[in-house]
Coordinates of C-alpha atoms and ligand atoms in Angstrom, one line a residue:
M493 CA 0.0 0.0 0.0
N494 CA 2.8 2.4 1.0
A495 CA 4.8 1.7 -2.2
W496 CA 1.7 1.9 -4.4
L497 CA 0.5 5.2 -3.0
S498 CA 4.0 6.7 -2.7
A499 CA 4.5 6.1 -6.5
R500 CA 1.3 8.2 -7.1
Q501 CA 1.7 10.7 -4.4
Q502 CA 3.9 13.1 -6.4
A503 CA 1.2 13.9 -8.8
Q504 CA -1.9 13.1 -6.8
S505 CA -3.4 14.3 -3.6
V506 CA -4.7 11.6 -1.2
G507 CA -7.7 12.0 1.1
F508 CA -7.8 9.4 3.8
V509 CA -10.8 8.1 5.8
P510 CA -9.9 5.6 8.6
T511 CA -12.8 3.4 9.7
M512 CA -13.5 0.3 11.7
G513 CA -16.0 -0.9 9.1
A514 CA -19.8 -1.7 9.4
L515 CA -20.0 1.3 7.1
H516 CA -23.1 3.6 7.0
E517 CA -23.9 6.9 5.5
G518 CA -21.8 8.7 8.1
H519 CA -18.7 7.0 6.9
L520 CA -19.7 7.4 3.3
S521 CA -20.2 11.1 3.6
L522 CA -16.5 11.3 4.6
I523 CA -15.6 9.2 1.5
D524 CA -17.7 11.5 -0.7
R525 CA -15.8 14.6 0.7
A526 CA -12.4 12.9 0.4
K527 CA -13.2 12.1 -3.3
K528 CA -14.4 15.6 -4.0
E529 CA -11.4 17.3 -2.5
N530 CA -8.6 14.9 -3.6
D531 CA -7.3 12.9 -6.6
L532 CA -7.6 9.7 -4.6
A533 CA -9.9 8.7 -1.8
V534 CA -8.5 6.0 0.4
C535 CA -10.5 4.2 3.1
S536 CA -9.1 1.8 5.7
I537 CA -11.2 -0.8 7.5
F538 CA -9.4 -2.0 10.6
I539 CA -10.9 -2.9 14.0
N540 CA -8.0 -1.7 16.1
P541 CA -7.6 -3.9 19.2
T542 CA -5.4 -1.3 21.0
Q543 CA -8.3 1.2 21.4
F544 CA -10.7 -1.3 23.0
N545 CA -10.5 -1.2 26.8
D546 CA -13.3 -3.7 27.0
P547 CA -12.6 -7.1 25.3
A548 CA -16.4 -7.8 25.1
D549 CA -16.9 -4.6 23.1
L550 CA -14.1 -5.7 20.7
A551 CA -15.6 -9.2 20.4
K552 CA -19.1 -7.8 19.7
Y553 CA -18.0 -5.1 17.2
P554 CA -20.0 -5.6 14.0
R555 CA -18.0 -7.0 11.0
T556 CA -19.7 -6.6 7.6
V557 CA -16.7 -6.5 5.2
E558 CA -18.4 -7.8 2.1
Q559 CA -21.2 -5.2 2.4
D560 CA -18.6 -2.5 3.2
L561 CA -16.7 -3.2 0.0
H562 CA -20.0 -3.1 -2.0
L563 CA -20.8 0.3 -0.5
L564 CA -17.3 1.6 -1.2
L565 CA -17.5 0.4 -4.8
Q566 CA -20.9 2.1 -5.2
R567 CA -19.4 5.4 -3.9
Q568 CA -16.4 5.0 -6.2
C569 CA -13.9 5.0 -3.4
D570 CA -10.5 4.6 -5.2
V571 CA -8.5 2.5 -2.7
V572 CA -9.5 0.3 0.3
F573 CA -6.9 -0.8 2.8
L574 CA -7.9 -3.9 4.8
P575 CA -4.9 -4.8 7.0
E576 CA -4.6 -7.6 9.5
V577 CA -3.4 -6.9 13.0
Q578 CA 0.1 -8.1 12.2
D579 CA 0.3 -5.7 9.3
I580 CA -0.3 -2.7 11.6
Y581 CA 1.6 -3.9 14.6
S582 CA 4.4 -6.1 13.1
D583 CA 7.0 -4.0 15.0
P584 CA 6.3 -4.4 18.8
A585 CA 7.7 -0.9 19.3
S586 CA 4.7 0.5 17.5
Q587 CA 2.5 -0.7 20.4
Q588 CA 4.8 0.8 23.0
R589 CA 4.4 4.4 21.7
T590 CA 2.8 6.8 24.1
Y591 CA 1.3 10.2 23.3
D592 CA 1.3 13.4 25.5
L593 CA -2.3 14.6 25.0
G594 CA -2.2 17.1 27.8
T595 CA -5.6 17.4 29.3
L596 CA -7.4 16.4 26.1
D597 CA -7.9 12.7 27.1
A598 CA -8.5 13.4 30.8
R599 CA -12.2 13.8 30.5
W600 CA -15.3 12.3 28.9
E601 CA -14.4 9.3 26.7
G602 CA -10.9 9.4 28.0
A603 CA -12.1 9.1 31.6
N604 CA -14.7 6.4 30.7
R605 CA -12.4 4.3 28.5
P606 CA -8.9 4.3 30.0
G607 CA -6.2 3.9 27.4
H608 CA -8.7 4.3 24.5
F609 CA -7.1 7.5 23.0
Q610 CA -3.6 6.1 23.3
G611 CA -4.8 3.2 21.2
V612 CA -6.5 5.6 18.7
C613 CA -3.3 7.7 18.4
M614 CA -1.2 4.5 17.9
V615 CA -3.3 3.2 15.0
V616 CA -3.7 6.6 13.3
Q617 CA 0.0 7.2 13.4
R618 CA 0.7 3.7 11.9
L619 CA -2.0 4.2 9.3
L620 CA -0.5 7.6 8.3
E621 CA 3.0 6.0 8.1
I622 CA 1.5 3.5 5.6
I623 CA -0.8 5.9 3.8
P624 CA 0.9 9.2 2.8
S625 CA -2.1 11.5 3.1
H626 CA -2.7 15.1 2.3
R627 CA -6.1 15.3 4.1
L628 CA -7.5 13.2 6.9
Y629 CA -11.3 13.2 7.2
L630 CA -12.9 12.6 10.6
G631 CA -16.4 12.7 11.9
Q632 CA -17.5 15.4 14.3
K633 CA -19.6 12.6 16.1
D634 CA -16.3 11.6 17.8
F635 CA -15.4 15.2 18.6
Q636 CA -12.9 14.4 21.3
Q637 CA -11.2 12.0 19.0
F638 CA -11.1 14.7 16.3
L639 CA -9.5 17.2 18.6
I640 CA -6.9 14.6 19.9
I641 CA -5.9 13.5 16.4
Q642 CA -5.7 17.1 15.2
H643 CA -3.4 17.7 18.2
M644 CA -1.3 14.6 17.5
V645 CA -0.9 15.4 13.8
S646 CA 0.1 19.1 14.3
N647 CA 2.0 19.0 17.6
L648 CA 3.4 15.5 17.8
L649 CA 3.9 14.3 14.2
H650 CA 4.4 17.8 12.7
G651 CA 3.0 16.4 9.5
P652 CA 1.7 18.7 6.7
I653 CA -1.7 16.9 6.9
A654 CA -5.0 18.8 7.1
V655 CA -7.3 17.2 9.6
I656 CA -10.9 17.9 8.5
P657 CA -13.9 17.5 10.8
C658 CA -17.1 16.4 8.9
P659 CA -20.7 17.0 10.1
I660 CA -22.7 14.3 11.9
V661 CA -25.0 12.2 9.6
R662 CA -28.2 11.2 11.4
E663 CA -31.1 8.7 11.0
P664 CA -34.5 10.2 10.2
D665 CA -35.4 10.3 14.0
G666 CA -32.2 12.2 14.8
L667 CA -30.1 9.3 16.1
A668 CA -26.4 9.8 15.1
M669 CA -25.4 7.0 12.7
S670 CA -23.0 4.6 14.3
S671 CA -21.9 1.0 13.7
R672 CA -22.9 0.2 17.3
N673 CA -26.5 1.1 16.5
L674 CA -26.7 -2.3 14.8
R675 CA -26.5 -3.9 18.2
L676 CA -29.6 -2.2 19.7
T677 CA -32.8 -4.2 20.2
P678 CA -35.8 -2.8 18.4
Q679 CA -37.0 -1.1 21.7
E680 CA -33.6 0.3 22.5
R681 CA -33.3 1.6 18.9
S682 CA -36.6 3.3 19.1
E683 CA -35.9 4.9 22.5
S684 CA -32.3 5.9 21.5
R685 CA -33.8 8.9 19.7
V686 CA -33.9 10.6 23.2
I687 CA -30.1 11.3 22.9
A688 CA -30.5 13.7 19.9
E689 CA -33.7 15.0 21.4
A690 CA -32.1 15.8 24.7
L691 CA -29.2 17.6 22.9
H692 CA -31.6 19.6 20.8
L693 CA -33.6 20.5 23.9
I694 CA -30.5 21.8 25.6
Q695 CA -29.6 23.7 22.4
R696 CA -33.0 25.4 22.2
S697 CA -33.1 26.2 26.0
I698 CA -30.0 28.2 26.2
P699 CA -29.1 31.0 26.8
A700 CA -32.7 31.7 28.0
I701 CA -32.2 29.4 31.0
S702 CA -29.0 28.6 32.9
F703 CA -26.6 25.8 31.8
D704 CA -27.4 23.8 35.0
E705 CA -31.2 24.0 34.3
A706 CA -30.7 23.1 30.6
L707 CA -28.6 20.1 31.6
A708 CA -31.2 19.0 34.2
K709 CA -33.9 19.2 31.5
G710 CA -31.8 17.2 29.1
R711 CA -31.0 14.6 31.8
L712 CA -34.7 14.2 32.5
H713 CA -35.5 13.6 28.9
L714 CA -32.8 10.9 28.6
Q715 CA -34.3 9.2 31.6
S716 CA -37.7 9.0 29.9
A717 CA -36.3 6.1 27.9
S718 CA -37.2 3.0 29.9
T719 CA -34.3 0.9 28.4
L720 CA -31.6 3.5 29.2
Q721 CA -29.3 2.1 31.8
H722 CA -26.9 4.8 32.6
I723 CA -25.8 8.3 31.6
D724 CA -22.0 8.4 31.6
Y725 CA -22.1 12.1 31.0
L726 CA -24.2 15.0 29.7
A727 CA -22.3 18.2 29.6
L728 CA -21.7 21.6 28.0
I729 CA -18.1 22.1 27.0
N730 CA -15.6 24.5 25.4
A731 CA -14.9 23.1 21.9
E732 CA -11.3 24.3 22.1
D733 CA -10.1 22.4 25.1
L734 CA -13.1 20.2 26.2
S735 CA -13.4 21.8 29.6
P736 CA -16.9 22.2 31.1
V737 CA -18.4 25.6 30.7
A738 CA -20.9 27.1 33.3
H739 CA -22.4 29.9 31.2
Y740 CA -22.9 31.2 27.7
E741 CA -20.2 33.8 27.7
A742 CA -17.5 31.4 29.0
A743 CA -16.4 30.2 25.6
K744 CA -16.6 31.1 21.9
T745 CA -17.7 27.7 20.7
I746 CA -19.8 25.5 23.0
L747 CA -20.9 21.9 22.5
A748 CA -23.5 19.8 24.3
I749 CA -22.1 16.2 24.6
A750 CA -23.6 13.0 25.8
A751 CA -22.6 9.4 26.4
V752 CA -25.2 6.9 27.5
Q753 CA -25.4 3.2 28.1
F754 CA -28.2 1.0 26.7
P755 CA -28.1 -2.7 27.6
S756 CA -26.8 -3.6 24.1
A757 CA -24.5 -0.6 23.3
R758 CA -23.0 2.5 24.6
L759 CA -23.7 5.5 22.4
I760 CA -22.2 9.0 22.1
D761 CA -23.4 12.2 20.4
N762 CA -22.9 16.0 20.4
I763 CA -24.3 19.2 19.0
V764 CA -23.0 22.7 18.7
V765 CA -25.0 25.1 20.9
K766 CA -22.9 28.2 20.4
G767 CA -20.6 29.4 17.6
Q768 CA -19.4 27.0 14.8
L769 CA -16.7 24.4 14.3
G770 CA -15.5 25.8 11.0
I771 CA -16.8 22.9 9.1
Ligands
AMP1050 P1 -15.6 4.4 13.2 O1 -15.7 3.4 12.1 O2 -16.7 4.4 14.1 O3 -14.2 4.4 13.8 O4 -15.7 5.8 12.5 C1 -14.8 6.1 11.4 C2 -15.0 7.6 11.1 O5 -16.3 7.9 10.7 C3 -14.7 8.5 12.3 O6 -14.0 9.6 11.9 C4 -16.1 8.8 12.8 O7 -16.1 10.0 13.6 C5 -16.9 8.9 11.5 N1 -18.3 8.8 11.8 C6 -18.9 7.8 12.5 N2 -20.2 8.0 12.5 C7 -20.5 9.2 11.9 C8 -21.6 9.9 11.6 N3 -22.8 9.6 12.0 N4 -21.5 11.1 10.9 C9 -20.3 11.5 10.4 N5 -19.1 10.8 10.7 C10 -19.2 9.7 11.4

């Protein structure tokens, strides 16, 4: 893959979309954008074991490679990279790398999934070593991941790669598309719409009411889903550094973020409530 792309890289720009497969319209919107803005769109499908802190989550992660390849062909993705674990981590040193992420991985997904973002950085660095990319396309759905990879690429790898956040693609009822949605039972799937609804409720409520009141309203709405087991977090944060914000004037760009546990899957989502992400 590296030799093939390097031979073409002189003349052609490469837009890269890393994924873990079980592709949906969210992934495909990133492919469409990579195709539009580059000579070659490259997609990788690799379920990276180093970013799973829960072995059961790794074992249950959906695998639909044949269907993925069909969708990528339909969308005219130019190159698909389907490595095995030994292709990515053949050198044991590549699994020993650590990344100074400052406070970016201290909260939210970082706090709930210890080691997750170290594993994400590990695989993205390896993929970028193999796939010489001009632009890297990431979904805003995993906003903390986007911020961490942007930090890694510009401050730790010093690569001339543009990291581009892409808008969240949603189901008709508002649920953010995710490979993990496939695991939900019909009742969980139906009730999971409360996540996007709660985020919209918060977005609509502020700044007319206080942040605490808006979050309490959102929390109550989440709890209206009988199958919801646990709210890992529901928060209003500064989009620049992920720190919680207490009022509207405290930051230029503010996101409402949520992570909730249903019996069959843990889901995350977010929405911009002030400013814009420059997408
Ligand atoms: P994953 O396969 O879950 O690792 O996701 C691969 C990429 O697709 C990541 O950059 C995700 O943020 C992005 N992505 C996942 N779901 C969506 C969505 N609903 N809308 C836009 N991008 C998404």
